[in-house]
mmCIF file of C-alpha atoms in Angstrom:
data_model
loop_
_atom_site.group_PDB
_atom_site.id
_atom_site.type_symbol
_atom_site.label_atom_id
_atom_site.label_comp_id
_atom_site.label_asym_id
_atom_site.label_seq_id
_atom_site.Cartn_x
_atom_site.Cartn_y
_atom_site.Cartn_z
ATOM 1 C CA UNK R 1 230.496 190.298 253.326
ATOM 2 C CA UNK R 2 226.758 190.372 252.078
ATOM 3 C CA UNK R 3 225.396 189.020 248.880
ATOM 4 C CA UNK R 4 225.184 192.475 247.205
ATOM 5 C CA UNK R 5 228.716 193.462 247.961
ATOM 6 C CA UNK R 6 229.796 189.877 246.146
ATOM 7 C CA UNK R 7 227.384 190.863 243.317
ATOM 8 C CA UNK R 8 229.138 194.550 243.261
ATOM 9 C CA UNK R 9 233.097 193.340 243.488
ATOM 10 C CA UNK R 10 231.925 190.581 240.656
ATOM 11 C CA UNK R 11 230.715 193.430 238.351
ATOM 12 C CA UNK R 12 233.500 195.836 238.856
ATOM 13 C CA UNK R 13 235.541 192.044 238.009
ATOM 14 C CA UNK R 14 233.705 191.756 235.101
ATOM 15 C CA UNK R 15 233.929 195.202 233.648
ATOM 16 C CA UNK R 16 237.860 195.456 234.406
ATOM 17 C CA UNK R 17 238.110 192.513 231.932
ATOM 18 C CA UNK R 18 235.534 192.945 229.210
ATOM 19 C CA UNK R 19 238.121 194.634 227.193
ATOM 20 C CA UNK R 20 239.797 191.071 226.936
ATOM 21 C CA UNK R 21 236.682 189.436 225.923
ATOM 22 C CA UNK R 22 236.838 188.802 222.357
ATOM 23 C CA UNK R 23 233.712 188.405 221.308
ATOM 24 C CA UNK R 24 232.358 191.163 223.174
ATOM 25 C CA UNK R 25 234.900 193.297 221.111
ATOM 26 C CA UNK R 26 233.222 191.659 218.080
ATOM 27 C CA UNK R 27 229.756 192.760 219.066
ATOM 28 C CA UNK R 28 230.789 196.317 219.788
ATOM 29 C CA UNK R 29 232.512 196.601 216.112
ATOM 30 C CA UNK R 30 235.479 197.513 217.145
ATOM 31 C CA UNK R 31 237.670 196.935 213.879
ATOM 32 C CA UNK R 32 241.085 195.390 214.572
ATOM 33 C CA UNK R 33 242.289 197.430 211.981
ATOM 34 C CA UNK R 34 241.205 200.896 213.655
ATOM 35 C CA UNK R 35 243.616 201.882 215.972
ATOM 36 C CA UNK R 36 241.529 204.914 216.992
ATOM 37 C CA UNK R 37 238.404 202.911 218.041
ATOM 38 C CA UNK R 38 240.665 200.225 220.214
ATOM 39 C CA UNK R 39 242.451 203.226 221.881
ATOM 40 C CA UNK R 40 239.517 205.271 222.390
ATOM 41 C CA UNK R 41 237.906 202.160 223.622
ATOM 42 C CA UNK R 42 240.453 201.882 226.534
ATOM 43 C CA UNK R 43 240.206 205.323 227.282
ATOM 44 C CA UNK R 44 236.356 205.409 227.991
ATOM 45 C CA UNK R 45 236.477 202.493 230.134
ATOM 46 C CA UNK R 46 239.377 204.077 231.947
ATOM 47 C CA UNK R 47 237.228 207.209 232.733
ATOM 48 C CA UNK R 48 234.116 204.840 233.378
ATOM 49 C CA UNK R 49 236.578 203.109 236.026
ATOM 50 C CA UNK R 50 237.949 206.287 237.742
ATOM 51 C CA UNK R 51 233.849 207.806 237.584
ATOM 52 C CA UNK R 52 233.354 204.008 239.483
ATOM 53 C CA UNK R 53 236.539 205.040 242.034
ATOM 54 C CA UNK R 54 235.258 208.580 242.739
ATOM 55 C CA UNK R 55 231.943 206.780 244.017
ATOM 56 C CA UNK R 56 233.729 204.656 246.146
ATOM 57 C CA UNK R 57 236.199 207.237 247.868
ATOM 58 C CA UNK R 58 233.151 209.299 248.473
ATOM 59 C CA UNK R 59 231.261 206.316 250.615
ATOM 60 C CA UNK R 60 234.449 205.318 252.394
ATOM 61 C CA UNK R 61 234.157 205.525 255.776
ATOM 62 C CA UNK R 62 237.811 205.130 256.367
ATOM 63 C CA UNK R 63 239.665 208.552 255.746
ATOM 64 C CA UNK R 64 242.851 206.518 254.756
ATOM 65 C CA UNK R 65 241.609 204.588 252.145
ATOM 66 C CA UNK R 66 239.705 207.601 250.867
ATOM 67 C CA UNK R 67 242.815 209.367 250.180
ATOM 68 C CA UNK R 68 244.291 206.341 248.668
ATOM 69 C CA UNK R 69 241.716 205.945 246.149
ATOM 70 C CA UNK R 70 241.907 209.707 245.205
ATOM 71 C CA UNK R 71 245.583 209.504 244.577
ATOM 72 C CA UNK R 72 244.741 206.324 242.573
ATOM 73 C CA UNK R 73 242.214 208.660 240.776
ATOM 74 C CA UNK R 74 244.842 211.449 240.221
ATOM 75 C CA UNK R 75 247.438 208.597 238.784
ATOM 76 C CA UNK R 76 244.346 207.410 236.301
ATOM 77 C CA UNK R 77 243.794 210.984 234.948
ATOM 78 C CA UNK R 78 247.571 211.928 234.895
ATOM 79 C CA UNK R 79 247.974 208.644 232.415
ATOM 80 C CA UNK R 80 244.833 209.105 230.870
ATOM 81 C CA UNK R 81 246.258 213.087 229.815
ATOM 82 C CA UNK R 82 249.073 211.532 228.480
ATOM 83 C CA UNK R 83 247.065 209.310 225.883
ATOM 84 C CA UNK R 84 245.611 212.408 224.351
ATOM 85 C CA UNK R 85 247.861 213.173 222.319
ATOM 86 C CA UNK R 86 248.378 210.005 221.026
ATOM 87 C CA UNK R 87 244.390 209.787 220.229
ATOM 88 C CA UNK R 88 245.079 212.964 218.390
ATOM 89 C CA UNK R 89 247.405 211.724 216.089
ATOM 90 C CA UNK R 90 245.300 208.810 215.671
ATOM 91 C CA UNK R 91 241.934 210.600 214.930
ATOM 92 C CA UNK R 92 243.409 212.560 211.895
ATOM 93 C CA UNK R 93 244.916 209.426 210.309
ATOM 94 C CA UNK R 94 242.694 207.857 207.267
ATOM 95 C CA UNK R 95 241.303 204.551 208.212
ATOM 96 C CA UNK R 96 239.487 202.798 205.476
ATOM 97 C CA UNK R 97 235.915 202.964 205.065
ATOM 98 C CA UNK R 98 235.286 205.893 207.378
ATOM 99 C CA UNK R 99 234.031 209.076 206.317
ATOM 100 C CA UNK R 100 234.909 212.341 206.447
ATOM 101 C CA UNK R 101 232.049 213.211 208.600
ATOM 102 C CA UNK R 102 233.065 210.057 211.166
ATOM 103 C CA UNK R 103 236.578 211.792 211.023
ATOM 104 C CA UNK R 104 235.577 215.216 211.931
ATOM 105 C CA UNK R 105 233.561 213.504 214.825
ATOM 106 C CA UNK R 106 236.559 211.960 216.194
ATOM 107 C CA UNK R 107 238.545 214.886 215.930
ATOM 108 C CA UNK R 108 235.401 216.457 218.386
ATOM 109 C CA UNK R 109 235.453 213.493 220.568
ATOM 110 C CA UNK R 110 239.490 213.935 221.118
ATOM 111 C CA UNK R 111 239.164 217.570 221.938
ATOM 112 C CA UNK R 112 236.673 217.141 224.394
ATOM 113 C CA UNK R 113 238.661 214.316 226.180
ATOM 114 C CA UNK R 114 240.875 216.757 228.167
ATOM 115 C CA UNK R 115 237.970 218.672 229.719
ATOM 116 C CA UNK R 116 236.012 215.101 230.395
ATOM 117 C CA UNK R 117 239.641 214.155 232.299
ATOM 118 C CA UNK R 118 239.825 216.974 234.595
ATOM 119 C CA UNK R 119 236.188 217.072 235.269
ATOM 120 C CA UNK R 120 236.884 213.907 237.413
ATOM 121 C CA UNK R 121 236.862 214.882 241.039
ATOM 122 C CA UNK R 122 239.997 213.633 242.419
ATOM 123 C CA UNK R 123 239.721 214.783 246.149
ATOM 124 C CA UNK R 124 241.526 217.765 245.939
ATOM 125 C CA UNK R 125 239.907 221.157 246.472
ATOM 126 C CA UNK R 126 242.016 223.244 243.943
ATOM 127 C CA UNK R 127 240.193 225.240 241.774
ATOM 128 C CA UNK R 128 240.815 225.027 237.885
ATOM 129 C CA UNK R 129 243.672 227.542 236.961
ATOM 130 C CA UNK R 130 243.314 228.613 233.515
ATOM 131 C CA UNK R 131 247.439 229.758 232.730
ATOM 132 C CA UNK R 132 250.026 230.446 234.724
ATOM 133 C CA UNK R 133 251.120 233.107 237.421
ATOM 134 C CA UNK R 134 251.672 235.638 234.395
ATOM 135 C CA UNK R 135 247.979 235.067 232.977
ATOM 136 C CA UNK R 136 246.358 237.500 235.656
ATOM 137 C CA UNK R 137 245.127 240.572 234.948
ATOM 138 C CA UNK R 138 248.086 243.107 234.774
ATOM 139 C CA UNK R 139 248.536 245.262 237.824
ATOM 140 C CA UNK R 140 248.346 249.138 237.879
ATOM 141 C CA UNK R 141 252.334 249.006 237.842
ATOM 142 C CA UNK R 142 252.880 246.936 235.040
ATOM 143 C CA UNK R 143 250.288 249.180 233.107
ATOM 144 C CA UNK R 144 252.498 251.965 233.540
ATOM 145 C CA UNK R 145 255.355 250.647 232.137
ATOM 146 C CA UNK R 146 256.663 252.642 228.773
ATOM 147 C CA UNK R 147 259.785 251.629 226.688
ATOM 148 C CA UNK R 148 262.182 254.106 225.450
ATOM 149 C CA UNK R 149 263.455 253.618 221.803
ATOM 150 C CA UNK R 150 266.740 254.962 222.810
ATOM 151 C CA UNK R 151 266.535 258.039 220.306
ATOM 152 C CA UNK R 152 267.937 261.528 222.305
#
């Protein structure tokens, strides 16, 4: 193992445990009373971690290892998408010392999160689908359907 590999691993481990460092939390001005700021910071850290894993998976030579990392990325994405409704509820809560502009900005941040999470590549070649099986354009036979009102 080279020195560069060791430094890279140490850096990844340090980033992983930064959220437990009380002094860094104080430096970032994340208020202990503000649940939204804490939750959003955790989601941001998880998104950064997932992006680093994507880079790791793309450089991985072993296909099995790359598949395992991609599966972990998909699990992380699913967990992050489950956090979005919680963040939406926290974004609209009144917090002492926060202006209405900041509240609106928080709401905008939360609304942009699902797109950011979905944009994380996870090794699947599936294209983004918007809607279910009936959301496509109606076929010619379906446009010709007429309903009879029942009057003779």
